[in-house]
Coordinates of C-alpha atoms and ligand atoms in Angstrom, one line a residue:
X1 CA -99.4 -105.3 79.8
X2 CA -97.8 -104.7 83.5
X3 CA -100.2 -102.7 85.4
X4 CA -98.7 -103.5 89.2
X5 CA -95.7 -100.9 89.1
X6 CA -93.9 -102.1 86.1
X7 CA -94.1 -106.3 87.2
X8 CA -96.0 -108.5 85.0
X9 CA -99.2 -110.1 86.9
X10 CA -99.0 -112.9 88.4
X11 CA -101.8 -115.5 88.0
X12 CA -102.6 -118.7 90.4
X13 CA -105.1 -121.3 89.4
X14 CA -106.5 -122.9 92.2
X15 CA -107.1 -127.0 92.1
X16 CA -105.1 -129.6 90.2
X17 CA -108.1 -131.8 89.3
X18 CA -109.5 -131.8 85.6
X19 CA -110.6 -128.1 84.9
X20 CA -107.5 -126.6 87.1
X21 CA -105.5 -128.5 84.6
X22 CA -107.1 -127.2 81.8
X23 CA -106.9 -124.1 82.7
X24 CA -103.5 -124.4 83.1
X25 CA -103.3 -125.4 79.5
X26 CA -105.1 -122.8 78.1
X27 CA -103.8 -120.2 80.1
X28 CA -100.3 -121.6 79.7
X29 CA -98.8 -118.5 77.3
X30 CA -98.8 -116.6 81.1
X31 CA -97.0 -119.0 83.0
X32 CA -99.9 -119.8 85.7
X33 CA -99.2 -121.5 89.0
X34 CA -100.9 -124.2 90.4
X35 CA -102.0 -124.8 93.7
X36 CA -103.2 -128.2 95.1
X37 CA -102.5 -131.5 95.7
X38 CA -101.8 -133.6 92.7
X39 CA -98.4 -132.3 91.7
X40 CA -97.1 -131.8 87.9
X41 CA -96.7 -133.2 85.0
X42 CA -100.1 -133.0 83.9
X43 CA -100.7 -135.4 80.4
X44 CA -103.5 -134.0 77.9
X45 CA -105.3 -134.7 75.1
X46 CA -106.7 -132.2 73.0
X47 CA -108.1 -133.8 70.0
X48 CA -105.5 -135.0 67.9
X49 CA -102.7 -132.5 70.2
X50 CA -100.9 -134.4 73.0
X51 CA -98.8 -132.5 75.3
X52 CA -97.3 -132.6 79.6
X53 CA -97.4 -129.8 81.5
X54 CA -94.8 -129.0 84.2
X55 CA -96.6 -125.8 85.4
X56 CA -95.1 -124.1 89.0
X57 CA -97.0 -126.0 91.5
X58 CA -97.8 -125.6 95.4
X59 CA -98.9 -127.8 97.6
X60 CA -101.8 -126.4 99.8
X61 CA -99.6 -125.4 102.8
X62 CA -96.8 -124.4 100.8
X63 CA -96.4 -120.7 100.8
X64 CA -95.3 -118.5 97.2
X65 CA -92.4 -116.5 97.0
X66 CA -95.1 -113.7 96.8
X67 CA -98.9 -112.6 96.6
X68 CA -100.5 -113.8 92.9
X69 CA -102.2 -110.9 91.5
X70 CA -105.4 -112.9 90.0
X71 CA -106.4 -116.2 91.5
X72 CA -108.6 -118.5 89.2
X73 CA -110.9 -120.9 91.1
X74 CA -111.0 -123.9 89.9
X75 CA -111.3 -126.4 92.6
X76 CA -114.2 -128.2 93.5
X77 CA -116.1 -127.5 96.3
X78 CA -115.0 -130.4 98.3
X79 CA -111.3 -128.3 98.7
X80 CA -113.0 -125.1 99.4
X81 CA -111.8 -125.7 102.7
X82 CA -108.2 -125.5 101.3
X83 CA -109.2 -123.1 98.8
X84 CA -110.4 -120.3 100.9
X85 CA -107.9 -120.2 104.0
X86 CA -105.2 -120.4 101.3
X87 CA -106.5 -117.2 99.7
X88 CA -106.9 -115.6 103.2
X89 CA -103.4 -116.4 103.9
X90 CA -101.4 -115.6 100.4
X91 CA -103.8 -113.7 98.2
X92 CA -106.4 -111.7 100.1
X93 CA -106.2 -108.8 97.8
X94 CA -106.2 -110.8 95.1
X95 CA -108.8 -110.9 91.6
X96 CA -110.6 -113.6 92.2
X97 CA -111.9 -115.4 88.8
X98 CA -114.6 -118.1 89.7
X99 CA -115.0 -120.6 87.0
X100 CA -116.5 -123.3 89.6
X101 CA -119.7 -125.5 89.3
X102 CA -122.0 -123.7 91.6
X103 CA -123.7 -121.2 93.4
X104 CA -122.4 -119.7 97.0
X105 CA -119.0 -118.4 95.6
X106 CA -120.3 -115.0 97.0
X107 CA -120.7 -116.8 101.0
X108 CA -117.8 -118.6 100.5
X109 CA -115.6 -115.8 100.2
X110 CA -117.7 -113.1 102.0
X111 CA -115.1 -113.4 105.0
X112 CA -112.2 -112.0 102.9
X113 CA -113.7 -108.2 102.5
X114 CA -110.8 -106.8 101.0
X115 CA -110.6 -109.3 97.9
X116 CA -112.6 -108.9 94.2
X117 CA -114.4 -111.6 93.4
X118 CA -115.5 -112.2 89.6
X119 CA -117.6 -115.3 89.4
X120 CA -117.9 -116.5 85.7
X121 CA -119.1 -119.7 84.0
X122 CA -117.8 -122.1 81.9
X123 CA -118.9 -125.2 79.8
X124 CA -115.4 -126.2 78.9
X125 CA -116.3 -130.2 79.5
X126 CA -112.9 -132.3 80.5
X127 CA -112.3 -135.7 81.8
X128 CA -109.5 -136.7 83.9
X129 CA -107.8 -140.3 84.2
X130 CA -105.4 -140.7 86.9
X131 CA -104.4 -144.4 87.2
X132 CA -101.4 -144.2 85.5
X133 CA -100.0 -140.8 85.8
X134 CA -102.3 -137.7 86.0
X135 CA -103.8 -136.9 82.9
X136 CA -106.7 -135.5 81.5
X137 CA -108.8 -135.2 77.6
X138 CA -110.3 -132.3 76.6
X139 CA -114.0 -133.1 75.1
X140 CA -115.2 -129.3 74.3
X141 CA -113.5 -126.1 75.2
X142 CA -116.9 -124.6 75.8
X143 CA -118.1 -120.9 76.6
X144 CA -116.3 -118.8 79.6
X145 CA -118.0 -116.0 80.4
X146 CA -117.1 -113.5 83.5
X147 CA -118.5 -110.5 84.6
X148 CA -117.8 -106.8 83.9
X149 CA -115.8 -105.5 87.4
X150 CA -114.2 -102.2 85.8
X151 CA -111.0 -103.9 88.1
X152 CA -107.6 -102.9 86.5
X153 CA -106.5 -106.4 86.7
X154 CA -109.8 -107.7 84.7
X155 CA -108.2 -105.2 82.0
X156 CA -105.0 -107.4 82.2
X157 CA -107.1 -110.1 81.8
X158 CA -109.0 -109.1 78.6
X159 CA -105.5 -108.4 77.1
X160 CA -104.0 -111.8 77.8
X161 CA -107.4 -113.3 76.5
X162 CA -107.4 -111.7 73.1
X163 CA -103.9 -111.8 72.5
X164 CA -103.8 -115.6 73.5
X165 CA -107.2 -116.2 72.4
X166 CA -108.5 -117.7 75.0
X167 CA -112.3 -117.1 74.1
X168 CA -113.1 -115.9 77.5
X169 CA -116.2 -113.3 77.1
X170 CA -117.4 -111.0 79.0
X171 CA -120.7 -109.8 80.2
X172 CA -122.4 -107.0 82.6
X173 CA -123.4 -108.1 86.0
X174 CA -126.7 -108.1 85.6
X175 CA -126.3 -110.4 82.4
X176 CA -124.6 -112.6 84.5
X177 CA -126.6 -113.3 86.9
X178 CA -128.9 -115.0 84.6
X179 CA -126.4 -116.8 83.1
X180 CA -125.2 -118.0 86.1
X181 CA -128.4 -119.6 86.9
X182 CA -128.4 -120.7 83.4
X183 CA -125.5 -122.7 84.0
X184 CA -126.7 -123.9 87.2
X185 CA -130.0 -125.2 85.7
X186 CA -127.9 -127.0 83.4
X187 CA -125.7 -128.5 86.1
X188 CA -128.7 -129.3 87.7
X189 CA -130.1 -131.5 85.4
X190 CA -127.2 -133.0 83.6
X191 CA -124.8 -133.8 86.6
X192 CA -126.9 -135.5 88.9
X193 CA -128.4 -137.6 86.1
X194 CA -125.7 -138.7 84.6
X195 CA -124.1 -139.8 88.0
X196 CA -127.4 -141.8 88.5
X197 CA -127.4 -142.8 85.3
X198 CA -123.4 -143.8 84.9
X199 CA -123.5 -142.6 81.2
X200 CA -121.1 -139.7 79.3
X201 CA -123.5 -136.5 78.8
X202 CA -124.6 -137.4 75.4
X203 CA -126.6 -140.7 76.1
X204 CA -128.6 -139.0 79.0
X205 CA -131.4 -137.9 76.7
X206 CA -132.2 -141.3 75.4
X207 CA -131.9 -142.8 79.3
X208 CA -135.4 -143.2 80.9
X209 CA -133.9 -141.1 84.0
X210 CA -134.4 -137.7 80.9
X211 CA -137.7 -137.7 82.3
X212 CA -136.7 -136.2 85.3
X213 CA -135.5 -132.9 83.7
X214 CA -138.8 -131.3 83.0
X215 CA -139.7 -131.1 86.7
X216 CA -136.4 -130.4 87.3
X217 CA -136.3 -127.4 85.2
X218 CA -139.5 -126.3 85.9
X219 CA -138.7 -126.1 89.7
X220 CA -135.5 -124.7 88.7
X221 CA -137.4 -122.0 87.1
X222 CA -139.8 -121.2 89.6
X223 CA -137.2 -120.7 92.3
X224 CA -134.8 -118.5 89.6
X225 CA -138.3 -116.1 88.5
X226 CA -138.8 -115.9 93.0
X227 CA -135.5 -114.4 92.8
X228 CA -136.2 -111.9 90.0
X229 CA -133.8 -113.5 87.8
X230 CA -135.2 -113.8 84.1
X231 CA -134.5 -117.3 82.5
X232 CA -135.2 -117.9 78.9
X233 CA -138.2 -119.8 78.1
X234 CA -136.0 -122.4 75.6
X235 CA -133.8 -124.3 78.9
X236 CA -135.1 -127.2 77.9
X237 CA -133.6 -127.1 74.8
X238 CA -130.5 -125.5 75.7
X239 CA -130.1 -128.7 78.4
X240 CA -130.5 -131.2 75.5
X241 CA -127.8 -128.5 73.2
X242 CA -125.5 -129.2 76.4
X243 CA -125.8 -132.8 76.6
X244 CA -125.2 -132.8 72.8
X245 CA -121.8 -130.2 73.0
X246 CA -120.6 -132.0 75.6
X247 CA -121.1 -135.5 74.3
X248 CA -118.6 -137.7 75.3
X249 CA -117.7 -136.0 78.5
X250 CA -118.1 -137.8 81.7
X251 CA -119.4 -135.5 83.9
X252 CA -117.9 -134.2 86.8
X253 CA -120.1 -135.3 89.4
X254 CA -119.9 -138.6 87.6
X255 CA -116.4 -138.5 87.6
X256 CA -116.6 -137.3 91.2
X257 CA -118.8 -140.3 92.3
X258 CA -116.7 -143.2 90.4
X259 CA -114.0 -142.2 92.2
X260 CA -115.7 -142.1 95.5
X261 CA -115.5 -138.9 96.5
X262 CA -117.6 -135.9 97.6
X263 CA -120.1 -134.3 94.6
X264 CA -121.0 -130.9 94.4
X265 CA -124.6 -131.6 94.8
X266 CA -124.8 -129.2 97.8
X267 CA -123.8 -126.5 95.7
X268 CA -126.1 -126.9 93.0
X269 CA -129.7 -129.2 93.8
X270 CA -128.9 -128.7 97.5
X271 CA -128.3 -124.6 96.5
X272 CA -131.9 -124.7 94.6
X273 CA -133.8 -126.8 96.8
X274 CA -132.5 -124.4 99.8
X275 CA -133.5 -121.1 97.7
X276 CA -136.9 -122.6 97.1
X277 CA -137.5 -123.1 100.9
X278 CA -136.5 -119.9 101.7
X279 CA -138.9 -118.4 99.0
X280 CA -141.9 -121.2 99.6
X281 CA -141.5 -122.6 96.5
X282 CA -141.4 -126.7 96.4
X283 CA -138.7 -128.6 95.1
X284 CA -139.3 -132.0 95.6
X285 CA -137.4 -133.2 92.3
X286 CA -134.3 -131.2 93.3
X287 CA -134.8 -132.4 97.2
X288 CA -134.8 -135.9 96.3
X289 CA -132.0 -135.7 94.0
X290 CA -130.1 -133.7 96.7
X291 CA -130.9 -137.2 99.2
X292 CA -130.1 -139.3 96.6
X293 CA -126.6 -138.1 95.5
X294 CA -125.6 -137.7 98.9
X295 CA -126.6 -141.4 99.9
X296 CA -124.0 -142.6 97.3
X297 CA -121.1 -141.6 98.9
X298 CA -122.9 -142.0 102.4
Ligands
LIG1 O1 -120.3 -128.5 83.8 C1 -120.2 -129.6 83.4 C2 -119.8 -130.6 84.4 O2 -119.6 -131.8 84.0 O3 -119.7 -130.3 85.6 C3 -120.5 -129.9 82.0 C4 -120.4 -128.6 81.1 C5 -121.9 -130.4 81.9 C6 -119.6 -130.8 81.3 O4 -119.8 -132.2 81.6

């Protein structure tokens, strides 16, 4: 499909860590570049499939020999700050597909009027290992879900996915924003537990720090219903069917914190606790979370 005059799209993932890898695997059928800083080849493990990837790579102050059509976000937040003046600069009309942990995509980009921004989910659960050469394992491909944007370019985008079966799904904007805080919910328990806990997602439930995610849940909820968004009333158990999917994933705020470097906490306690102050609803399980993670790195 070559909606752009004839030329076939061109797609940029954005972040060379553990998901912009993978994404460069799945996606690899339409020869995606990557931007960031840990150049190719990329080693993987996909169950019993082994494979190196030598995608087209940029550094962050490279420029591309033109505009990408669709940029997939896949960085963590921590290179937002790379992320978004590189979109200013090479992509600013670009499709935007967010597949980042998080909430505040919408902000984040707000200063680039004239891109589209589709912000989508995904529980694809990946691990990376670096000390030799940079590779990563793929634990679960997970759900992707984006939102409905009548874009041309999202048409593109449902073509590549079905003939490549990719599994991405998609789902009306108003569907989306509940799944979004879904995910975020999730995130919210599972991540910053883990990285307390310093465990792979399927051992949380039977760590004594599981206690934590009722209250954690139950804020979560309060904050999501002050914001008109409907959450179904079975989280709890769809935070335990995560944990169990996702098993022997480390996650990546774990990841993120064994390696010593800046969590995404802000973006997804921080982003609750925040909401809740705004709306005068308390979040003290989120808050202290929020303090918590931050110290480690502090
Ligand atoms: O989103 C994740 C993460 O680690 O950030 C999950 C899906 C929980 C996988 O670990």
């Amino acid at each position: 499909m070559e909606p752009t005059g004839g030329k076939p799209l061109t797609l940029a993932i954005l972040g060379t860590g553990a998901m912009g890898r993978y994404w460069t695997y799945r996606l690899r059928a339409v020869h995606p570049w990557i931007v960031g800083e840990v150049p190719p080849p990329y080693h993987l493990k996909d169950h019993g499939v082994q494979d190196v990837l030598a995608p087209r790579h940029f550094s962050w102050d490279e420029t591309p020999p033109r505009a990408p059509d669709v940029v997939v976000l896949a960085t963590k937040w921590r290179r937002m700050g790379c992320a978004i003046p590189w979109i200013r600069q090479h992509a600013s009309g670009s499709f935007v597909v967010s597949l980042m942990n998080g909430m505040g995509q919408e902000e984040a980009l707000a200063g680039i009027p004239s891109l589209v921004l589709a912000a989508g989910i995904t529980t694809a659960a990946v691990t990376r290992f670096d000390q030799t050469t940079p590779a990563i394992e793929i634990r679960s491909p997970g759900e992707t879900l984006l939102p409905e944007t009548r874009d041309p370019r999202e048409h593109v985008l449902r073509e590549w996915a079905h003939t490549h079966q990719w599994e991405w799904q998609w789902r009306s904007a108003e569907e989306m924003r509940s799944l979004r805080w879904q995910k975020l919910l999730q995130n919210s328990v599972i991540n910053p537990l883990t990285a307390l806990a310093d465990c792979p997602n399927g051992d949380l439930p039977r760590h004594p720090l599981w206690s934590l995610s009722a209250p954690l849940l139950a804020e979560g909820e309060s904050v999501a219903h002050g914001l008109g968004i409907a959450i179904p009333d079975d989280m709890a158990m769809r935070v335990h069917a995560l944990t169990e999917a996702t098993a022997h994933n480390i996650s990546s705020m774990l990841q993120d914190v064994r390696e010593g470097n800046a969590t995404e906490i802000d973006a997804i306690n921080g982003y609750i606790a925040r909401k809740g102050q705004t709306l005068g609803i308390p979040t003290p399980a989120h808050q202290a979370l929020w303090q918590l993670i931050s110290q480690l790195r502090a």
